mmCIF file of C-alpha atoms in Angstrom:
data_model
loop_
_atom_site.group_PDB
_atom_site.id
_atom_site.type_symbol
_atom_site.label_atom_id
_atom_site.label_comp_id
_atom_site.label_asym_id
_atom_site.label_seq_id
_atom_site.Cartn_x
_atom_site.Cartn_y
_atom_site.Cartn_z
ATOM 1 C CA MET C 17 68.112 59.995 -4.205
ATOM 2 C CA THR C 18 70.117 63.102 -3.436
ATOM 3 C CA LYS C 19 71.549 63.968 -0.548
ATOM 4 C CA ASN C 20 70.609 66.678 1.358
ATOM 5 C CA LYS C 21 73.358 69.206 1.518
ATOM 6 C CA ALA C 22 75.396 69.895 5.060
ATOM 7 C CA LEU C 23 73.968 73.405 6.918
ATOM 8 C CA LEU C 24 75.864 76.125 8.464
ATOM 9 C CA LYS C 25 74.224 77.176 11.460
ATOM 10 C CA LEU C 26 74.593 80.258 12.972
ATOM 11 C CA SER C 27 74.891 81.477 16.768
ATOM 12 C CA ASP C 28 71.586 82.591 16.356
ATOM 13 C CA ASN C 29 69.959 79.573 14.416
ATOM 14 C CA VAL C 30 70.045 81.074 11.303
ATOM 15 C CA LYS C 31 70.622 78.413 8.733
ATOM 16 C CA LEU C 32 73.239 78.714 5.668
ATOM 17 C CA ASN C 33 74.550 76.358 2.946
ATOM 18 C CA MET C 34 78.027 75.355 3.114
ATOM 19 C CA ASN C 35 79.699 76.741 0.039
ATOM 20 C CA ASN C 36 83.534 75.875 -0.618
ATOM 21 C CA ASP C 37 84.583 79.533 0.099
ATOM 22 C CA ALA C 38 86.559 81.965 2.336
ATOM 23 C CA VAL C 39 83.412 83.802 4.061
ATOM 24 C CA ILE C 40 81.725 80.163 4.734
ATOM 25 C CA ALA C 41 85.244 79.006 5.798
ATOM 26 C CA GLU C 42 85.127 81.500 8.888
ATOM 27 C CA MET C 43 81.709 81.425 10.146
ATOM 28 C CA VAL C 44 82.611 77.936 10.432
ATOM 29 C CA GLN C 45 84.890 78.325 12.629
ATOM 30 C CA THR C 46 83.005 81.762 14.268
ATOM 31 C CA GLN C 47 79.601 80.447 14.307
ATOM 32 C CA ASP C 48 78.755 83.588 13.753
ATOM 33 C CA TYR C 49 78.030 86.370 11.562
ATOM 34 C CA TYR C 50 80.777 87.118 8.942
ATOM 35 C CA GLN C 51 82.117 91.044 10.070
ATOM 36 C CA LYS C 52 79.814 90.450 12.522
ATOM 37 C CA ALA C 53 81.703 93.570 14.709
ATOM 38 C CA ILE C 54 81.939 95.302 11.620
ATOM 39 C CA LEU C 55 78.431 95.410 10.848
ATOM 40 C CA ALA C 56 77.179 96.339 14.970
ATOM 41 C CA GLU C 57 80.131 99.019 14.526
ATOM 42 C CA PHE C 58 78.380 100.583 10.555
ATOM 43 C CA ALA C 59 74.838 99.544 11.852
ATOM 44 C CA ALA C 60 74.388 103.325 13.262
ATOM 45 C CA PHE C 61 75.049 104.372 9.131
ATOM 46 C CA ILE C 62 72.140 101.786 7.991
ATOM 47 C CA PRO C 63 68.163 103.401 8.951
ATOM 48 C CA THR C 64 65.647 101.078 9.914
ATOM 49 C CA LYS C 65 63.575 100.132 7.286
ATOM 50 C CA ALA C 66 66.202 100.697 4.501
ATOM 51 C CA VAL C 67 67.023 99.244 0.965
ATOM 52 C CA ILE C 68 69.933 98.306 0.665
ATOM 53 C CA TYR C 69 71.972 96.741 -2.540
ATOM 54 C CA GLU C 70 74.306 93.638 -1.142
ATOM 55 C CA MET C 71 76.724 93.864 -4.576
ATOM 56 C CA ASP C 72 78.849 90.239 -2.738
ATOM 57 C CA SER C 73 77.092 87.645 -3.704
ATOM 58 C CA ARG C 74 79.682 85.742 -0.796
ATOM 59 C CA LEU C 75 77.647 87.478 1.945
ATOM 60 C CA VAL C 76 74.112 86.170 1.932
ATOM 61 C CA SER C 77 74.496 86.300 5.749
ATOM 62 C CA HIS C 78 75.166 90.003 5.695
ATOM 63 C CA ALA C 79 71.478 90.363 3.466
ATOM 64 C CA ILE C 80 70.130 88.108 6.363
ATOM 65 C CA TYR C 81 72.011 90.861 9.069
ATOM 66 C CA PHE C 82 70.576 93.602 7.480
ATOM 67 C CA SER C 83 66.636 92.438 7.543
ATOM 68 C CA LYS C 84 67.099 90.094 10.440
ATOM 69 C CA TYR C 85 69.084 93.465 12.906
ATOM 70 C CA ARG C 86 68.316 97.075 10.878
ATOM 71 C CA ASP C 87 65.150 95.710 9.764
ATOM 72 C CA ALA C 88 65.665 96.443 5.937
ATOM 73 C CA SER C 89 62.552 96.804 4.067
ATOM 74 C CA LYS C 90 64.304 95.409 0.721
ATOM 75 C CA VAL C 91 67.692 93.525 0.431
ATOM 76 C CA TYR C 92 68.530 93.575 -2.935
ATOM 77 C CA PHE C 93 71.049 90.775 -3.169
ATOM 78 C CA PHE C 94 73.495 90.114 -6.901
ATOM 79 C CA GLU C 95 74.810 86.908 -8.596
ATOM 80 C CA THR C 96 75.399 86.115 -12.229
ATOM 81 C CA ASN C 97 76.494 82.250 -11.419
ATOM 82 C CA GLN C 98 73.379 80.442 -11.605
ATOM 83 C CA ALA C 99 73.750 77.748 -8.663
ATOM 84 C CA ARG C 100 74.971 80.802 -6.232
ATOM 85 C CA LEU C 101 72.324 81.925 -6.979
ATOM 86 C CA ARG C 102 69.845 79.689 -6.020
ATOM 87 C CA ASP C 103 71.440 78.832 -2.914
ATOM 88 C CA ALA C 104 71.144 82.316 -1.931
ATOM 89 C CA ARG C 105 66.742 82.728 -2.613
ATOM 90 C CA ASN C 106 67.068 78.926 -1.046
ATOM 91 C CA ASP C 107 69.343 80.814 2.477
ATOM 92 C CA ALA C 108 66.478 83.295 2.341
ATOM 93 C CA THR C 109 63.102 80.770 2.284
ATOM 94 C CA ARG C 110 65.062 78.906 4.490
ATOM 95 C CA ASN C 111 65.120 82.033 6.851
ATOM 96 C CA LYS C 112 61.986 83.286 5.871
ATOM 97 C CA PHE C 113 62.974 86.363 5.197
ATOM 98 C CA LEU C 114 61.102 86.984 2.300
ATOM 99 C CA GLN C 115 62.903 90.788 2.207
ATOM 100 C CA ILE C 116 65.444 89.482 0.904
ATOM 101 C CA GLU C 117 65.134 89.458 -3.371
ATOM 102 C CA CYS C 118 68.384 87.548 -5.461
ATOM 103 C CA LEU C 119 69.056 88.878 -8.576
ATOM 104 C CA LYS C 120 70.887 88.330 -11.844
ATOM 105 C CA PRO C 121 73.077 91.545 -12.879
ATOM 106 C CA ASP C 122 73.466 93.214 -15.960
ATOM 107 C CA TRP C 123 75.808 95.756 -15.040
ATOM 108 C CA LYS C 124 76.277 97.421 -18.145
ATOM 109 C CA ASN C 125 73.130 98.042 -19.364
ATOM 110 C CA ASN C 126 71.684 98.410 -16.074
ATOM 111 C CA ARG C 127 69.783 95.317 -16.316
ATOM 112 C CA PHE C 128 67.706 92.923 -13.793
ATOM 113 C CA VAL C 129 66.187 90.222 -14.365
ATOM 114 C CA ARG C 130 64.144 87.390 -11.213
ATOM 115 C CA LEU C 131 63.027 83.928 -11.776
ATOM 116 C CA GLU C 132 60.229 83.543 -11.483
ATOM 117 C CA LYS C 133 57.914 80.440 -11.922
ATOM 118 C CA GLY C 134 60.462 79.170 -14.106
ATOM 119 C CA LYS C 135 61.358 82.550 -16.503
ATOM 120 C CA SER C 136 63.077 85.714 -16.785
ATOM 121 C CA VAL C 137 61.610 88.277 -15.680
ATOM 122 C CA GLN C 138 63.116 92.579 -15.415
ATOM 123 C CA ALA C 139 63.225 93.083 -11.780
ATOM 124 C CA ASN C 140 61.832 97.199 -10.954
ATOM 125 C CA MET C 141 63.689 97.708 -8.593
ATOM 126 C CA ILE C 142 63.638 101.038 -5.878
ATOM 127 C CA ALA C 143 65.990 103.149 -5.264
ATOM 128 C CA PRO C 144 68.720 101.582 -2.248
ATOM 129 C CA HIS C 145 69.759 103.706 0.715
ATOM 130 C CA VAL C 146 73.037 101.498 1.749
ATOM 131 C CA ILE C 147 74.790 99.756 -0.285
ATOM 132 C CA HIS C 148 77.817 97.754 0.346
ATOM 133 C CA ALA C 149 80.279 96.458 -2.910
ATOM 134 C CA THR C 150 83.553 93.737 -1.858
ATOM 135 C CA ALA C 151 86.969 94.856 -3.929
ATOM 136 C CA GLY C 152 86.545 92.215 -5.746
ATOM 137 C CA MET C 153 83.054 93.758 -6.760
ATOM 138 C CA LEU C 154 84.746 96.499 -7.213
ATOM 139 C CA GLU C 155 86.669 94.922 -9.958
ATOM 140 C CA THR C 156 84.293 93.378 -12.103
ATOM 141 C CA GLY C 157 82.558 96.948 -14.189
ATOM 142 C CA THR C 158 79.814 98.059 -11.322
ATOM 143 C CA LEU C 159 82.007 100.942 -10.978
ATOM 144 C CA GLU C 160 80.009 102.921 -14.295
ATOM 145 C CA TRP C 161 76.451 101.770 -12.642
ATOM 146 C CA LEU C 162 78.019 102.730 -9.131
ATOM 147 C CA THR C 163 78.653 106.551 -10.435
ATOM 148 C CA LYS C 164 75.241 106.792 -11.582
ATOM 149 C CA GLN C 165 73.591 105.140 -8.285
ATOM 150 C CA LEU C 166 75.949 107.855 -6.381
ATOM 151 C CA GLN C 167 74.501 110.848 -8.882
ATOM 152 C CA ASP C 168 70.545 109.936 -8.971
ATOM 153 C CA VAL C 169 70.384 108.853 -5.052
ATOM 154 C CA LYS C 170 73.435 109.399 -2.957
ATOM 155 C CA PRO C 171 73.285 106.007 -0.991
ATOM 156 C CA VAL C 172 75.662 105.453 1.732
ATOM 157 C CA LEU C 173 78.710 103.552 0.650
ATOM 158 C CA TRP C 174 79.786 100.201 2.526
ATOM 159 C CA LEU C 175 83.483 99.427 0.660
ATOM 160 C CA GLU C 176 86.531 97.828 0.733
ATOM 161 C CA THR C 177 89.885 100.016 0.617
ATOM 162 C CA ASP C 178 91.893 97.269 -0.690
ATOM 163 C CA GLY C 179 91.124 96.161 -4.325
ATOM 164 C CA ALA C 180 92.830 97.094 -7.063
ATOM 165 C CA ASN C 181 91.771 99.730 -8.971
ATOM 166 C CA PHE C 182 90.554 102.624 -5.278
ATOM 167 C CA ALA C 183 92.078 105.231 -5.820
ATOM 168 C CA GLU C 184 89.995 105.432 -9.511
ATOM 169 C CA ILE C 185 87.163 105.220 -7.166
ATOM 170 C CA ALA C 186 88.561 107.518 -3.881
ATOM 171 C CA SER C 187 88.946 110.113 -6.648
ATOM 172 C CA LEU C 188 85.240 109.743 -7.167
ATOM 173 C CA LEU C 189 83.858 109.448 -4.485
ATOM 174 C CA GLU C 190 86.119 112.813 -3.719
ATOM 175 C CA GLU C 191 84.972 114.013 -6.177
ATOM 176 C CA MET C 192 81.071 113.460 -5.471
ATOM 177 C CA GLN C 193 81.497 114.956 -1.766
ATOM 178 C CA TYR C 194 81.844 111.631 -0.032
ATOM 179 C CA GLN C 195 83.324 112.253 2.916
ATOM 180 C CA VAL C 196 84.393 108.750 5.136
ATOM 181 C CA ARG C 197 82.565 108.739 7.866
ATOM 182 C CA GLN C 198 83.740 105.579 9.681
ATOM 183 C CA GLN C 199 86.525 102.795 8.798
ATOM 184 C CA ASN C 200 87.543 99.822 10.095
ATOM 185 C CA GLY C 201 91.292 98.660 8.601
ATOM 186 C CA ASN C 202 89.987 97.839 5.313
ATOM 187 C CA ASN C 203 86.252 98.380 5.174
ATOM 188 C CA ALA C 204 84.432 101.873 5.247
ATOM 189 C CA VAL C 205 81.659 103.748 5.475
ATOM 190 C CA TYR C 206 81.674 106.968 2.929
ATOM 191 C CA THR C 207 78.345 109.031 3.452
ATOM 192 C CA PHE C 208 77.235 112.704 1.194
ATOM 193 C CA GLN C 209 79.007 115.421 3.035
ATOM 194 C CA GLU C 210 77.338 118.941 0.940
ATOM 195 C CA ALA C 211 80.164 121.149 0.898
ATOM 196 C CA VAL C 212 79.688 124.518 2.864
ATOM 197 C CA LEU C 213 79.696 127.787 0.421
ATOM 198 C CA GLU C 214 81.931 130.315 0.618
ATOM 199 C CA PRO C 215 80.760 133.855 1.036
ATOM 200 C CA VAL C 216 80.987 135.539 -2.257
ATOM 201 C CA GLU C 217 78.231 137.697 -4.332
ATOM 202 C CA ASN C 218 74.955 138.114 -4.032
ATOM 203 C CA HIS C 219 74.480 136.756 -7.311
ATOM 204 C CA GLU C 220 76.822 134.352 -7.141
ATOM 205 C CA LEU C 221 74.933 132.994 -4.268
ATOM 206 C CA GLU C 222 72.053 133.094 -5.968
ATOM 207 C CA GLU C 223 73.074 131.328 -9.099
ATOM 208 C CA LYS C 224 74.706 128.830 -6.931
ATOM 209 C CA ILE C 225 71.098 129.086 -4.613
ATOM 210 C CA LEU C 226 69.525 128.608 -8.001
ATOM 211 C CA GLU C 227 71.426 125.234 -9.655
ATOM 212 C CA ARG C 228 71.529 124.179 -5.818
ATOM 213 C CA LEU C 229 67.685 124.128 -6.025
ATOM 214 C CA ASP C 230 67.686 123.145 -9.625
ATOM 215 C CA THR C 231 69.255 119.858 -8.649
ATOM 216 C CA TYR C 232 67.120 119.163 -5.893
ATOM 217 C CA LYS C 233 64.766 119.894 -8.049
ATOM 218 C CA ARG C 234 65.710 117.838 -10.606
ATOM 219 C CA GLN C 235 66.073 114.230 -7.940
ATOM 220 C CA ILE C 236 62.388 115.086 -6.509
ATOM 221 C CA ASP C 237 61.931 114.856 -10.234
ATOM 222 C CA ARG C 238 62.517 111.446 -10.332
ATOM 223 C CA MET C 239 62.198 109.841 -7.084
ATOM 224 C CA LYS C 240 58.032 111.112 -7.903
ATOM 225 C CA GLN C 241 58.711 109.360 -11.578
ATOM 226 C CA GLU C 242 60.670 106.405 -9.749
ATOM 227 C CA TYR C 243 56.653 107.107 -7.439
ATOM 228 C CA GLU C 244 54.614 107.387 -10.208
ATOM 229 C CA GLU C 245 56.243 104.289 -11.900
ATOM 230 C CA GLU C 246 55.851 102.026 -9.113
ATOM 231 C CA VAL C 247 52.638 103.532 -8.603
ATOM 232 C CA VAL C 248 51.526 102.103 -12.104
ATOM 233 C CA ILE C 249 53.317 99.060 -11.778
ATOM 234 C CA ILE C 250 50.829 98.491 -8.447
ATOM 235 C CA GLN C 251 47.546 99.316 -10.064
ATOM 236 C CA ILE C 252 48.653 97.459 -13.571
ATOM 237 C CA LYS C 253 48.909 94.498 -10.923
ATOM 238 C CA GLN C 254 45.569 95.524 -8.626
ATOM 239 C CA ASP C 255 44.124 95.645 -12.056
ATOM 240 C CA LYS C 256 45.268 91.954 -13.639
ATOM 241 C CA GLU C 257 44.276 90.509 -10.117
ATOM 242 C CA MET C 258 40.749 92.262 -9.686
ATOM 243 C CA LEU C 259 40.111 91.004 -13.349
ATOM 244 C CA VAL C 260 41.618 87.257 -12.432
ATOM 245 C CA LEU C 261 38.792 87.975 -9.657
ATOM 246 C CA GLU C 262 36.232 88.730 -11.154
ATOM 247 C CA GLU C 263 36.711 86.474 -13.320
ATOM 248 C CA LYS C 264 36.172 84.047 -10.487
ATOM 249 C CA TYR C 265 33.351 85.454 -9.040
ATOM 250 C CA ARG C 266 31.726 85.168 -12.507
ATOM 251 C CA ALA C 267 33.015 81.442 -12.265
ATOM 252 C CA ILE C 268 32.260 80.475 -9.304
ATOM 253 C CA GLU C 269 28.601 82.321 -9.770
ATOM 254 C CA LYS C 270 28.764 80.279 -12.875
ATOM 255 C CA ASN C 271 28.820 77.561 -10.965
ATOM 256 C CA TRP C 272 26.470 78.919 -8.207
ATOM 257 C CA MET C 273 24.140 78.995 -10.932
ATOM 258 C CA GLU C 274 24.574 75.395 -12.484
ATOM 259 C CA GLN C 275 24.712 73.335 -9.103
ATOM 260 C CA GLY C 276 21.020 75.969 -8.642
ATOM 261 C CA LYS C 277 19.682 74.011 -11.692
ATOM 262 C CA GLN C 278 21.176 70.541 -11.058
ATOM 263 C CA HIS C 279 19.226 70.380 -8.041
ATOM 264 C CA ALA C 280 16.449 72.051 -8.503
ATOM 265 C CA GLU C 281 16.061 69.015 -11.207
ATOM 266 C CA LYS C 282 17.607 66.472 -9.150
ATOM 267 C CA SER C 283 14.598 67.817 -6.718
ATOM 268 C CA ARG C 284 11.785 68.009 -9.261
ATOM 269 C CA GLN C 285 12.940 63.316 -10.333
ATOM 270 C CA HIS C 286 13.075 62.630 -6.950
ATOM 271 C CA GLN C 287 9.646 64.314 -5.866
ATOM 272 C CA GLN C 288 9.133 61.988 -9.702
ATOM 273 C CA GLU C 289 9.979 59.304 -8.126
ATOM 274 C CA SER C 290 8.931 59.209 -5.041
ATOM 275 C CA LYS C 291 5.545 59.525 -6.282
ATOM 276 C CA GLU C 292 6.038 56.994 -8.465
ATOM 277 C CA ALA C 293 6.988 54.760 -6.010
ATOM 278 C CA LYS C 294 4.284 55.257 -3.713
ATOM 279 C CA GLN C 295 1.686 54.804 -6.602
ATOM 280 C CA LEU C 296 4.110 51.455 -7.624
ATOM 281 C CA VAL C 297 3.995 50.365 -3.269
ATOM 282 C CA GLN C 298 -0.275 51.206 -3.377
ATOM 283 C CA GLN C 299 -0.319 49.227 -6.433
ATOM 284 C CA ILE C 300 1.651 46.090 -4.408
ATOM 285 C CA SER C 301 -0.356 46.541 -1.164
ATOM 286 C CA ASP C 302 -3.904 46.345 -3.970
ATOM 287 C CA ALA C 303 -2.370 43.264 -5.678
ATOM 288 C CA PHE C 304 -1.439 41.009 -1.697
ATOM 289 C CA ASN C 305 -4.742 42.327 -0.186
ATOM 290 C CA ALA C 306 -6.642 40.490 -3.295
ATOM 291 C CA GLU C 307 -3.885 37.768 -3.698
ATOM 292 C CA ARG C 308 -4.415 37.456 0.181
ATOM 293 C CA THR C 309 -7.932 37.190 -0.617
ATOM 294 C CA VAL C 310 -7.894 35.111 -3.035
ATOM 295 C CA ASN C 311 -5.643 32.450 -1.164
ATOM 296 C CA ASN C 312 -8.624 32.580 1.980
ATOM 297 C CA ASP C 313 -11.332 31.762 -0.562
ATOM 298 C CA LEU C 314 -8.756 28.235 -1.899
ATOM 299 C CA ASN C 315 -7.826 27.190 1.598
ATOM 300 C CA LYS C 316 -11.357 27.595 2.687
ATOM 301 C CA HIS C 317 -12.042 25.123 -0.658
ATOM 302 C CA ILE C 318 -9.125 22.594 0.233
ATOM 303 C CA PHE C 319 -9.926 22.288 3.553
ATOM 304 C CA SER C 320 -14.306 21.600 2.286
ATOM 305 C CA LEU C 321 -12.438 18.934 -0.443
ATOM 306 C CA LEU C 322 -10.627 17.451 3.386
ATOM 307 C CA GLU C 323 -13.648 16.965 5.114
ATOM 308 C CA GLU C 324 -15.110 15.656 2.363
ATOM 309 C CA GLU C 325 -12.710 13.227 1.168
ATOM 310 C CA LYS C 326 -11.663 12.216 4.700
ATOM 311 C CA PRO C 327 -13.781 8.838 4.872
ATOM 312 C CA LEU C 328 -12.096 7.641 2.214
ATOM 313 C CA LEU C 329 -8.474 8.743 3.418
ATOM 314 C CA MET C 330 -10.093 6.543 6.864
ATOM 315 C CA THR C 331 -11.649 3.782 4.758
ATOM 316 C CA MET C 332 -7.914 3.980 2.365
ATOM 317 C CA LYS C 333 -5.766 4.340 5.209
ATOM 318 C CA LYS C 334 -7.462 1.342 6.876
ATOM 319 C CA ARG C 335 -6.841 -1.095 3.719
ATOM 320 C CA ASP C 336 -3.616 -0.021 3.881
ATOM 321 C CA ALA C 337 -2.694 -0.964 7.295
ATOM 322 C CA GLN C 338 -4.270 -4.680 5.589
ATOM 323 C CA GLN C 339 -2.033 -5.258 2.657
ATOM 324 C CA VAL C 340 0.542 -4.374 5.207
ATOM 325 C CA LYS C 341 -0.308 -7.029 7.458
ATOM 326 C CA GLU C 342 -1.008 -9.404 4.703
ATOM 327 C CA LEU C 343 2.821 -8.272 2.974
ATOM 328 C CA ASN C 344 4.281 -8.860 5.705
ATOM 329 C CA ASN C 345 2.623 -12.618 6.538
ATOM 330 C CA LEU C 346 3.484 -13.175 2.669
ATOM 331 C CA LYS C 347 7.209 -11.995 3.622
ATOM 332 C CA LYS C 348 7.207 -14.699 6.189
ATOM 333 C CA GLU C 349 6.198 -17.479 4.439
ATOM 334 C CA ASN C 350 8.316 -16.284 1.357
ATOM 335 C CA ALA C 351 11.041 -16.635 4.334
ATOM 336 C CA THR C 352 9.858 -20.130 5.418
ATOM 337 C CA LEU C 353 9.214 -21.419 1.938
ATOM 338 C CA THR C 354 12.774 -20.389 0.968
ATOM 339 C CA ARG C 355 14.314 -22.051 4.096
ATOM 340 C CA LYS C 356 13.050 -25.077 2.821
ATOM 341 C CA LEU C 357 13.570 -24.626 -0.804
ATOM 342 C CA SER C 358 17.061 -24.551 0.768
ATOM 343 C CA GLN C 359 16.791 -26.710 3.014
ATOM 344 C CA MET C 360 16.115 -29.486 -0.331
ATOM 345 C CA THR C 361 17.919 -28.253 -2.566
ATOM 346 C CA GLU C 362 20.958 -28.827 -0.198
ATOM 347 C CA LYS C 363 18.545 -32.700 0.352
ATOM 348 C CA TYR C 364 18.926 -32.946 -3.550
ATOM 349 C CA ASP C 365 22.857 -31.826 -4.059
ATOM 350 C CA ARG C 366 23.497 -34.036 -1.188
ATOM 351 C CA LEU C 367 21.493 -37.431 -2.259
ATOM 352 C CA ASN C 368 23.089 -36.601 -6.182
ATOM 353 C CA SER C 369 26.484 -36.995 -5.217
ATOM 354 C CA THR C 370 25.897 -41.052 -3.027
ATOM 355 C CA LYS C 371 27.183 -43.628 -4.899
ATOM 356 C CA VAL C 372 24.010 -44.536 -5.362
ATOM 357 C CA ILE C 373 22.812 -42.190 -7.574
ATOM 358 C CA GLN C 374 26.254 -42.232 -9.503
ATOM 359 C CA MET C 375 25.308 -46.070 -10.438
ATOM 360 C CA MET C 376 21.644 -45.403 -11.024
ATOM 361 C CA ARG C 377 23.357 -42.498 -14.245
ATOM 362 C CA LYS C 378 25.415 -44.695 -15.745
ATOM 363 C CA TYR C 379 23.086 -47.534 -15.458
ATOM 364 C CA TRP C 380 20.333 -45.310 -17.425
ATOM 365 C CA LYS C 381 23.107 -44.078 -20.000
ATOM 366 C CA LEU C 382 23.454 -47.715 -20.975
ATOM 367 C CA LYS C 383 20.285 -48.476 -20.821
ATOM 368 C CA LYS C 384 19.870 -45.874 -23.725
ATOM 369 C CA LYS C 385 22.941 -46.840 -24.913
ATOM 370 C CA SER C 386 21.509 -50.722 -25.767
ATOM 371 C CA GLN C 387 18.114 -49.749 -26.813
ATOM 372 C CA ARG C 388 19.436 -47.250 -29.385
ATOM 373 C CA LEU C 389 21.468 -50.232 -30.993
ATOM 374 C CA ARG C 390 18.585 -51.822 -31.366
ATOM 375 C CA ASN C 391 17.109 -50.063 -32.660
ATOM 376 C CA GLU C 392 19.241 -49.535 -35.223
ATOM 377 C CA THR C 393 19.209 -52.860 -35.774
#
């Protein structure tokens, strides 16, 4: 059985996995959110109900802060390592922030997947209002993807400015008309600022206005397309859910009909069994009554026979008593005779063992012998 991993508890009872990195190490010391002062300072640039892209997988605490204190409607969290992605998803689930969605990114191909029931499913992300990227993330091949976001959406940027390639990023931001709105150390907030148009001739102004209108139109068309795609996705999901509900309803209706048939059949069987049971009870009752009548007649006949045989039985009883008395007398006589026999036997034994009888036996033996000899001569 594996032992549960230790959890880090922050000041507001948020519990996070204890990963071995510098961010967790600082939160262990402060027992609070990483860069909490900067989070509070930059919070003014994060609108409520915003969609936020948190690009650094170490900063799950930022994602939770955005969800809890800025009421973000959606926070996308990106991580390529499966184990760290699972830990981040567990942190979001444990603290009940369902608006945090953990995705595995492919920045180069602009493809993002989430794990759903053990399978990788491509995610259809909502366009961001805010993107937070650390120096490490800006150095890992995300610049092309970030440039496209700046062109299409123009979100608020929270960037770390001490990366090796930040000079290139600063040039890109200037080109994309982004300006610093707030800075704290190596963290800065950038927002899109439209360039102020200088006075020009009317036709040039009209061209620029038309160009800007075209830009807005493209943005509106793109947003409309995204909205329509979202509507289609929602409609497909609703259709699937409706099909599932219809199948469930049909299954329930079929089950009810089968149960109704079974109930009717059971009711019919019960009525039949009840009828048969009543008939059986009636038959048993009739048989019992007939048997009772026969028993009464038989008892009367037996009693009449007993009355007729009673004198004979009384005579036999008297004879039996006389025979018992005679038997007792015979037993007494037998006992007396037995006692006398015993006495006679005892007298005989004593007499037989006397010397006179012994001499007489010898005499008779000699006499028989002499007589035999005379007969022989």
